[in-house]
Coordinates of C-alpha atoms and ligand atoms in Angstrom, one line a residue:
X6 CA -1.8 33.4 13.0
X7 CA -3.8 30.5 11.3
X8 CA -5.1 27.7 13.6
X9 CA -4.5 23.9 11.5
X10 CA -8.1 23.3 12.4
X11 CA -8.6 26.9 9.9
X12 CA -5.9 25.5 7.3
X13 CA -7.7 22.5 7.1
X14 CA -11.3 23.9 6.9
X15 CA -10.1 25.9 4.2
X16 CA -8.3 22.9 2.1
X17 CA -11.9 21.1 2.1
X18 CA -13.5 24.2 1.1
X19 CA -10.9 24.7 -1.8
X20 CA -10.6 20.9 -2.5
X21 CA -7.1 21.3 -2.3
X22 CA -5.1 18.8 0.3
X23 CA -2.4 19.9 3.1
X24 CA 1.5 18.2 2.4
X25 CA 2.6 16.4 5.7
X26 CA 6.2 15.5 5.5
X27 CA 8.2 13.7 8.4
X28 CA 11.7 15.2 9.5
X29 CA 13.9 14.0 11.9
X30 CA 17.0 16.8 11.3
X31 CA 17.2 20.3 10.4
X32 CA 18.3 19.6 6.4
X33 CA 14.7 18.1 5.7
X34 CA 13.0 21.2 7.8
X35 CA 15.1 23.6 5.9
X36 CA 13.8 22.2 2.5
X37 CA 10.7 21.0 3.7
X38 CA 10.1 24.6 4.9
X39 CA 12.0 26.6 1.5
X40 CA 9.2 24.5 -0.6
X41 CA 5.7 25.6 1.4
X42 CA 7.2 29.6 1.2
X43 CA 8.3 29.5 -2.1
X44 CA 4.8 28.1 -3.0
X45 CA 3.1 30.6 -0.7
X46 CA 0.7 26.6 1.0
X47 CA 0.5 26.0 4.3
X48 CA 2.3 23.0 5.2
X49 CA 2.7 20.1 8.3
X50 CA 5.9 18.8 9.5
X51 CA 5.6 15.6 11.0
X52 CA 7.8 13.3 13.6
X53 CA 7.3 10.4 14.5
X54 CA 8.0 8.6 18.4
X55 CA 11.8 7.9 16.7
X56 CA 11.8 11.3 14.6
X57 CA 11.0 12.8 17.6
X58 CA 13.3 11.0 20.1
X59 CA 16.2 12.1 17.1
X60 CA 15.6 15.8 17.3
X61 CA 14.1 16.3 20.9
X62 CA 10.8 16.6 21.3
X63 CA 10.7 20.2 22.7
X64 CA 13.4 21.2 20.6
X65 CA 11.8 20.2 17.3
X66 CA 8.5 22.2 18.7
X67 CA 10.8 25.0 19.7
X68 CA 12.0 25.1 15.6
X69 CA 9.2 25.1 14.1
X70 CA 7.6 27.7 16.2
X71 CA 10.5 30.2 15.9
X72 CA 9.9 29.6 11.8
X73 CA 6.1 30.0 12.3
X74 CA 6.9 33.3 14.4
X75 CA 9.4 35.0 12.5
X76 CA 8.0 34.4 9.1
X77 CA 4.5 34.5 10.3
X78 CA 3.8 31.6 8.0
X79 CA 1.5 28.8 8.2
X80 CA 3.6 25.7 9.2
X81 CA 2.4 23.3 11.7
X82 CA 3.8 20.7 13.6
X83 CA 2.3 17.4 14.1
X84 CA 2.9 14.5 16.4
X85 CA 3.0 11.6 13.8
X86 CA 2.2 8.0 14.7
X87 CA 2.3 7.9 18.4
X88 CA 1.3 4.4 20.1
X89 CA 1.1 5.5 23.9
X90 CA -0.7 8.0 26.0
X91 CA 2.8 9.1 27.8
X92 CA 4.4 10.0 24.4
X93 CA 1.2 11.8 23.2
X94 CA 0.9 13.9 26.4
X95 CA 4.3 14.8 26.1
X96 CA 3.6 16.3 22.9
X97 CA 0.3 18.1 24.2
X98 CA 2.7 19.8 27.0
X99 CA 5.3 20.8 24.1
X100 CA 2.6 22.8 22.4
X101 CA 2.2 20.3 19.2
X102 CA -0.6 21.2 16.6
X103 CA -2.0 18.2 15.8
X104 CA -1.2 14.0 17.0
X105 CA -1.5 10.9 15.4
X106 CA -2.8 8.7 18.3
X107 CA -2.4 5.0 16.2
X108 CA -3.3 2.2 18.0
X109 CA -4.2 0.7 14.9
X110 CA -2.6 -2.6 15.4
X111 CA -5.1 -3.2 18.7
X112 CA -8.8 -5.0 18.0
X113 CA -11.2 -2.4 16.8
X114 CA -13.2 -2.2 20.1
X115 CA -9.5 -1.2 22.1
X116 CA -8.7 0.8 19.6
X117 CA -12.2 2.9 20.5
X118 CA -12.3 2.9 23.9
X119 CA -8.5 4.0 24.5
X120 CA -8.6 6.5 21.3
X121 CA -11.3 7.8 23.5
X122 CA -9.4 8.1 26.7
X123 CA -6.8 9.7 24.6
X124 CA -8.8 12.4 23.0
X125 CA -10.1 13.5 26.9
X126 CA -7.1 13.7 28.2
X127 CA -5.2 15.7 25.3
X128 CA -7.5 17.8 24.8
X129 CA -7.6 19.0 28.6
X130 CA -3.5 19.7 28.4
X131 CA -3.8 21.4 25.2
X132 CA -7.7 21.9 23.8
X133 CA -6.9 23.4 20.7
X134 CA -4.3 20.6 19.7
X135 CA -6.4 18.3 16.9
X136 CA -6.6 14.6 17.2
X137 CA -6.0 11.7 14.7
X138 CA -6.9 8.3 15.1
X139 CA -6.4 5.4 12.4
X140 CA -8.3 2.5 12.2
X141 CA -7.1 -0.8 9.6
X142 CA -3.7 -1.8 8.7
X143 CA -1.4 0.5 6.4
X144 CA 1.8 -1.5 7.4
X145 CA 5.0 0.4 9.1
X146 CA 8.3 1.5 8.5
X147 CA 8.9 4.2 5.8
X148 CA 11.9 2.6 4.9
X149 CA 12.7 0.9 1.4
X150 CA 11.0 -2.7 1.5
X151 CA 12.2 -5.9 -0.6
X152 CA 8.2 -6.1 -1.6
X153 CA 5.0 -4.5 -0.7
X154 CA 1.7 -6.4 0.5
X155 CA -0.8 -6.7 -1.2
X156 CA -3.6 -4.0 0.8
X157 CA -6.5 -4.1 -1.9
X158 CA -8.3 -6.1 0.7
X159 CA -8.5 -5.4 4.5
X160 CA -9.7 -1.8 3.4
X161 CA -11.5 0.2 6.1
X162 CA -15.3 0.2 6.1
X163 CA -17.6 3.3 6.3
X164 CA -19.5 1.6 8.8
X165 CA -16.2 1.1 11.3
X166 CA -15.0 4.7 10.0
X167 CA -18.4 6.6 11.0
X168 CA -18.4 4.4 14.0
X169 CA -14.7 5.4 14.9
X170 CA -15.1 9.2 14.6
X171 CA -18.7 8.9 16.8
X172 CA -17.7 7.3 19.3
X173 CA -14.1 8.4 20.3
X174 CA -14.7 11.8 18.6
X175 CA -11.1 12.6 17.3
X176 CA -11.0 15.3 14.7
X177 CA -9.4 13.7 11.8
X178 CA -9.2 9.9 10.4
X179 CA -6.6 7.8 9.0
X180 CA -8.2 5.4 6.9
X181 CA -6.5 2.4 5.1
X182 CA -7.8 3.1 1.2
X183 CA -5.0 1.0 -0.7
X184 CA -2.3 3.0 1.0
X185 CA 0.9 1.5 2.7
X186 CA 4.1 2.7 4.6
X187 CA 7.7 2.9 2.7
X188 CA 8.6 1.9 -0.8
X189 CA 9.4 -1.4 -2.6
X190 CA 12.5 -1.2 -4.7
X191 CA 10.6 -1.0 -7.9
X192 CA 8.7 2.2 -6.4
X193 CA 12.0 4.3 -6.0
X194 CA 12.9 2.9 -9.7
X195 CA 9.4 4.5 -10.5
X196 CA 8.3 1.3 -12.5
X197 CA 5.8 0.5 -10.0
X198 CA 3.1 2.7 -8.3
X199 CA 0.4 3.0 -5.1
X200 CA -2.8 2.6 -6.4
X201 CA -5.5 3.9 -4.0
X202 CA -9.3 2.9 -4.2
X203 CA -10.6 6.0 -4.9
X204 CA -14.2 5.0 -4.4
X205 CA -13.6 3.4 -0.8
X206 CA -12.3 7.0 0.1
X207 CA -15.8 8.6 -0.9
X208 CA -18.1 6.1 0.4
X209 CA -15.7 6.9 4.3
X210 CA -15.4 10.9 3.9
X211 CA -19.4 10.7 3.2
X212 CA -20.0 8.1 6.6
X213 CA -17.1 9.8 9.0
X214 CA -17.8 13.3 7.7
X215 CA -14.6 14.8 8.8
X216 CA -11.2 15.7 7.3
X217 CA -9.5 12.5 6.3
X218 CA -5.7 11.7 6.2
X219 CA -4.1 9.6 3.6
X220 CA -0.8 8.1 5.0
X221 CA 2.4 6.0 3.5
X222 CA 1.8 8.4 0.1
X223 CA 5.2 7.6 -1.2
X224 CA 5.1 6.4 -4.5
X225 CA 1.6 6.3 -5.0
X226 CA 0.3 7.4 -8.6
X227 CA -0.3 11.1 -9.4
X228 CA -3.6 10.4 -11.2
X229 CA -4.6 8.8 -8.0
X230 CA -3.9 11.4 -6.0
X231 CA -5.5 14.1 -7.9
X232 CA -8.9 11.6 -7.5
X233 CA -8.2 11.1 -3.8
X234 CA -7.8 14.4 -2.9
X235 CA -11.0 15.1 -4.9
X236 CA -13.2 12.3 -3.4
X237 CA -12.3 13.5 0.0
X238 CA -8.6 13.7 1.5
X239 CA -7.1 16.6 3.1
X240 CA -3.7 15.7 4.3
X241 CA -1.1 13.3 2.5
X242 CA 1.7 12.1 4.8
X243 CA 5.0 11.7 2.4
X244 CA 8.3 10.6 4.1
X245 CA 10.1 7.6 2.4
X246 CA 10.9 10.2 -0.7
X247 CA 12.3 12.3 1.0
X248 CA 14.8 9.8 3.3
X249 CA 15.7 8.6 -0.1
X250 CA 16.4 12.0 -1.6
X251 CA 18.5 12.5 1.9
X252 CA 20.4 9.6 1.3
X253 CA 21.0 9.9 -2.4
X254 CA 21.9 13.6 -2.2
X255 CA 24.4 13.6 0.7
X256 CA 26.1 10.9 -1.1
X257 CA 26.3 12.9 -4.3
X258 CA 27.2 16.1 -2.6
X259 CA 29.9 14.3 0.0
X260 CA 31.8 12.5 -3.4
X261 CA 31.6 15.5 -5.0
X262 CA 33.8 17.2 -2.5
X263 CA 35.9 14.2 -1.2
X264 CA 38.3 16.8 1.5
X265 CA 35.0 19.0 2.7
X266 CA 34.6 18.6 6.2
X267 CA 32.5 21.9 6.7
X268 CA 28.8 20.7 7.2
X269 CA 26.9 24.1 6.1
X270 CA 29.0 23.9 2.8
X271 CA 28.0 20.0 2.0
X272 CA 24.3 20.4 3.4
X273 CA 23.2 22.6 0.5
X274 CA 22.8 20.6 -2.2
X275 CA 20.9 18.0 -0.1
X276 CA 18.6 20.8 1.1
X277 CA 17.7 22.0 -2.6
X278 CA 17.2 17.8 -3.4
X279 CA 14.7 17.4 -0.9
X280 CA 12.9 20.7 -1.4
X281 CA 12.9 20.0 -5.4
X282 CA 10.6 16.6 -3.8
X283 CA 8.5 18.7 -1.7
X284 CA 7.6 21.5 -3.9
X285 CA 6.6 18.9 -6.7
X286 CA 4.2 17.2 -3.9
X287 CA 2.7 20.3 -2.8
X288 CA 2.0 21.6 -6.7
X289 CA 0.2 18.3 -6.7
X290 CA -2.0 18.2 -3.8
X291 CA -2.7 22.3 -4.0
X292 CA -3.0 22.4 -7.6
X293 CA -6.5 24.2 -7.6
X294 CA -5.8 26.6 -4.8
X295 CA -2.3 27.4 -6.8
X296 CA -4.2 28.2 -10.3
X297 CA -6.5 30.0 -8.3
X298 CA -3.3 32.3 -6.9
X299 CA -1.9 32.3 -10.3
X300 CA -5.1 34.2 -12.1
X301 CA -5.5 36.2 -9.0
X302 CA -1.8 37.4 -9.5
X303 CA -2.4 38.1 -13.0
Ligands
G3H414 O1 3.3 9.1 8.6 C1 4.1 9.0 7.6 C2 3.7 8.5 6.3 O2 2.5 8.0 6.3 C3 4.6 8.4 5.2 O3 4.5 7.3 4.5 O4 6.9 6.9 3.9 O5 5.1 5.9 2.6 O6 5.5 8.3 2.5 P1 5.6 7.1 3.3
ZN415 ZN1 1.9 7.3 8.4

């Protein structure tokens, strides 16, 4: 089976990035999951410290294991924005592909030295488990805001990004590019968009020199994405979509059927929403490796 650190070296050799979407039940891994095998793309399933603390943290390792065994498909499970050492290890010990160790809201220089710590002492409880770190702000909560910051300024440097990766030596970065948790109100209407500074992303793949992360990629603009992914990204985190496709179809599917009480017959539809949001993300952030597949099938 495919290692992440493979699927990843791959997706930077095909230009193509890998679609990270957060779950915290079984109705976003079912979809999230139906949308990487119908597409035939290797995919990560994220949880956060409360995604995780909702499932279990062994239990939601357990799940996607038993998918990634009996399939023998390339899903892979990643500890998303985790802020202590204790939560991190925890994941290391229940076999987790990949962390996001954020201590972003700490001064640069603490950020460093306890990234650093971190990355030692993962890597000696599980050394093929890959490391994240993320430097500059990107906001939290992907949750639907009133309004969004502006984040056109306080943009990562290259400088503090090759400096990051050097000295803690984590595998992959999280930079902040024009990116930002959750949506505004306008952004689930889809009359306003995430606009990413494309050449920012460049100038840090070209001073960090390894595979970059773009998080809060709800809403943000296709066109963008398509640039991003070329200038240098190789995972995009999505989550706030897909809460809101929850939401929206469990309320369409439960006042459809006002007397169902079965779960397994209401769950359905809201499985097919959310994997209708997935598969459109992945066709977008694999669309070179998909053509590619498509001529080769021909
Ligand atoms: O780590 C998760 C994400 O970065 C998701 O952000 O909710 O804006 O899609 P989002
Ligand atoms: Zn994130």
């Amino acid at each position: 089976m495919q290692a992440l650190k493979d699927a990843l070296r791959q997706a930077e050799q095909h230009g193509v990035a890998i679609g990270h979407f957060n779950v915290s039940d079984i109705v976003l891994l079912k979809a999230v999951f139906a949308a990487a095998q119908e597409l035939k793309v290797p995919v990560i399933v994220g949880a956060s410290e409360g995604e995780r603390a909702s499932m279990g943290v062994r239990q939601i390792a357990a799940l996607v294991k038993s998918i990634r065994d009996e399939f023998d498909f390339p899903i892979f499970l990643n500890a998303d924005h985790t802020h202590s050492r204790a939560s991190a290890e925890e994941a290391a010990r229940a076999g987790f592909d990949s962390i996001v160790f954020d201590l972003s809201a700490l001064p640069f220089e603490e950020n460093v030295r306890k990234t650093k710590e971190a990355v030692v002492a993962l890597k000696s409880i599980h050394p093929s488990m890959l490391v994240e770190g993320e430097i500059g702000d990107i906001g939290s909560g992907s949750e639907i805001h009133e309004t969004m910051p502006d984040r056109s300024r306080g943009l990562t440097t290259p400088e503090e990004a090759r400096q990051f990766v050097k000295e803690t030596g984590v595998d992959i970065l999280a930079p902040a590019v024009g990116n930002m948790h959750g949506m505004s109100k306008s952004m689930v209407q889809g009359e306003t968009k995430k606009r990413l500074n494309i050449e920012r992303i460049a100038a840090i793949k070209k001073a960090a020199a390894v595979p970059l992360t773009l998080h809060g990629g709800s809403g943000t603009d296709d066109d963008d994405f398509r640039r991003a992914i070329a200038a240098g990204i190789n995972i995009v985190h999505i989550n706030t979509e897909l809460r809101v496709a929850w939401r929206r179809s469990l309320e369409a599917s439960l006042a459809a059927k006002p007397d169902e009480v079965v779960p397994y017959k209401i769950f359905p539809p809201v499985v097919e929403s959310i994997k209708e949001v997935v598969a459109s993300r992945l066709t977008l952030f694999n669309n070179s490796a998909l053509v590619a597949q498509e001529h080769s099938a021909v």
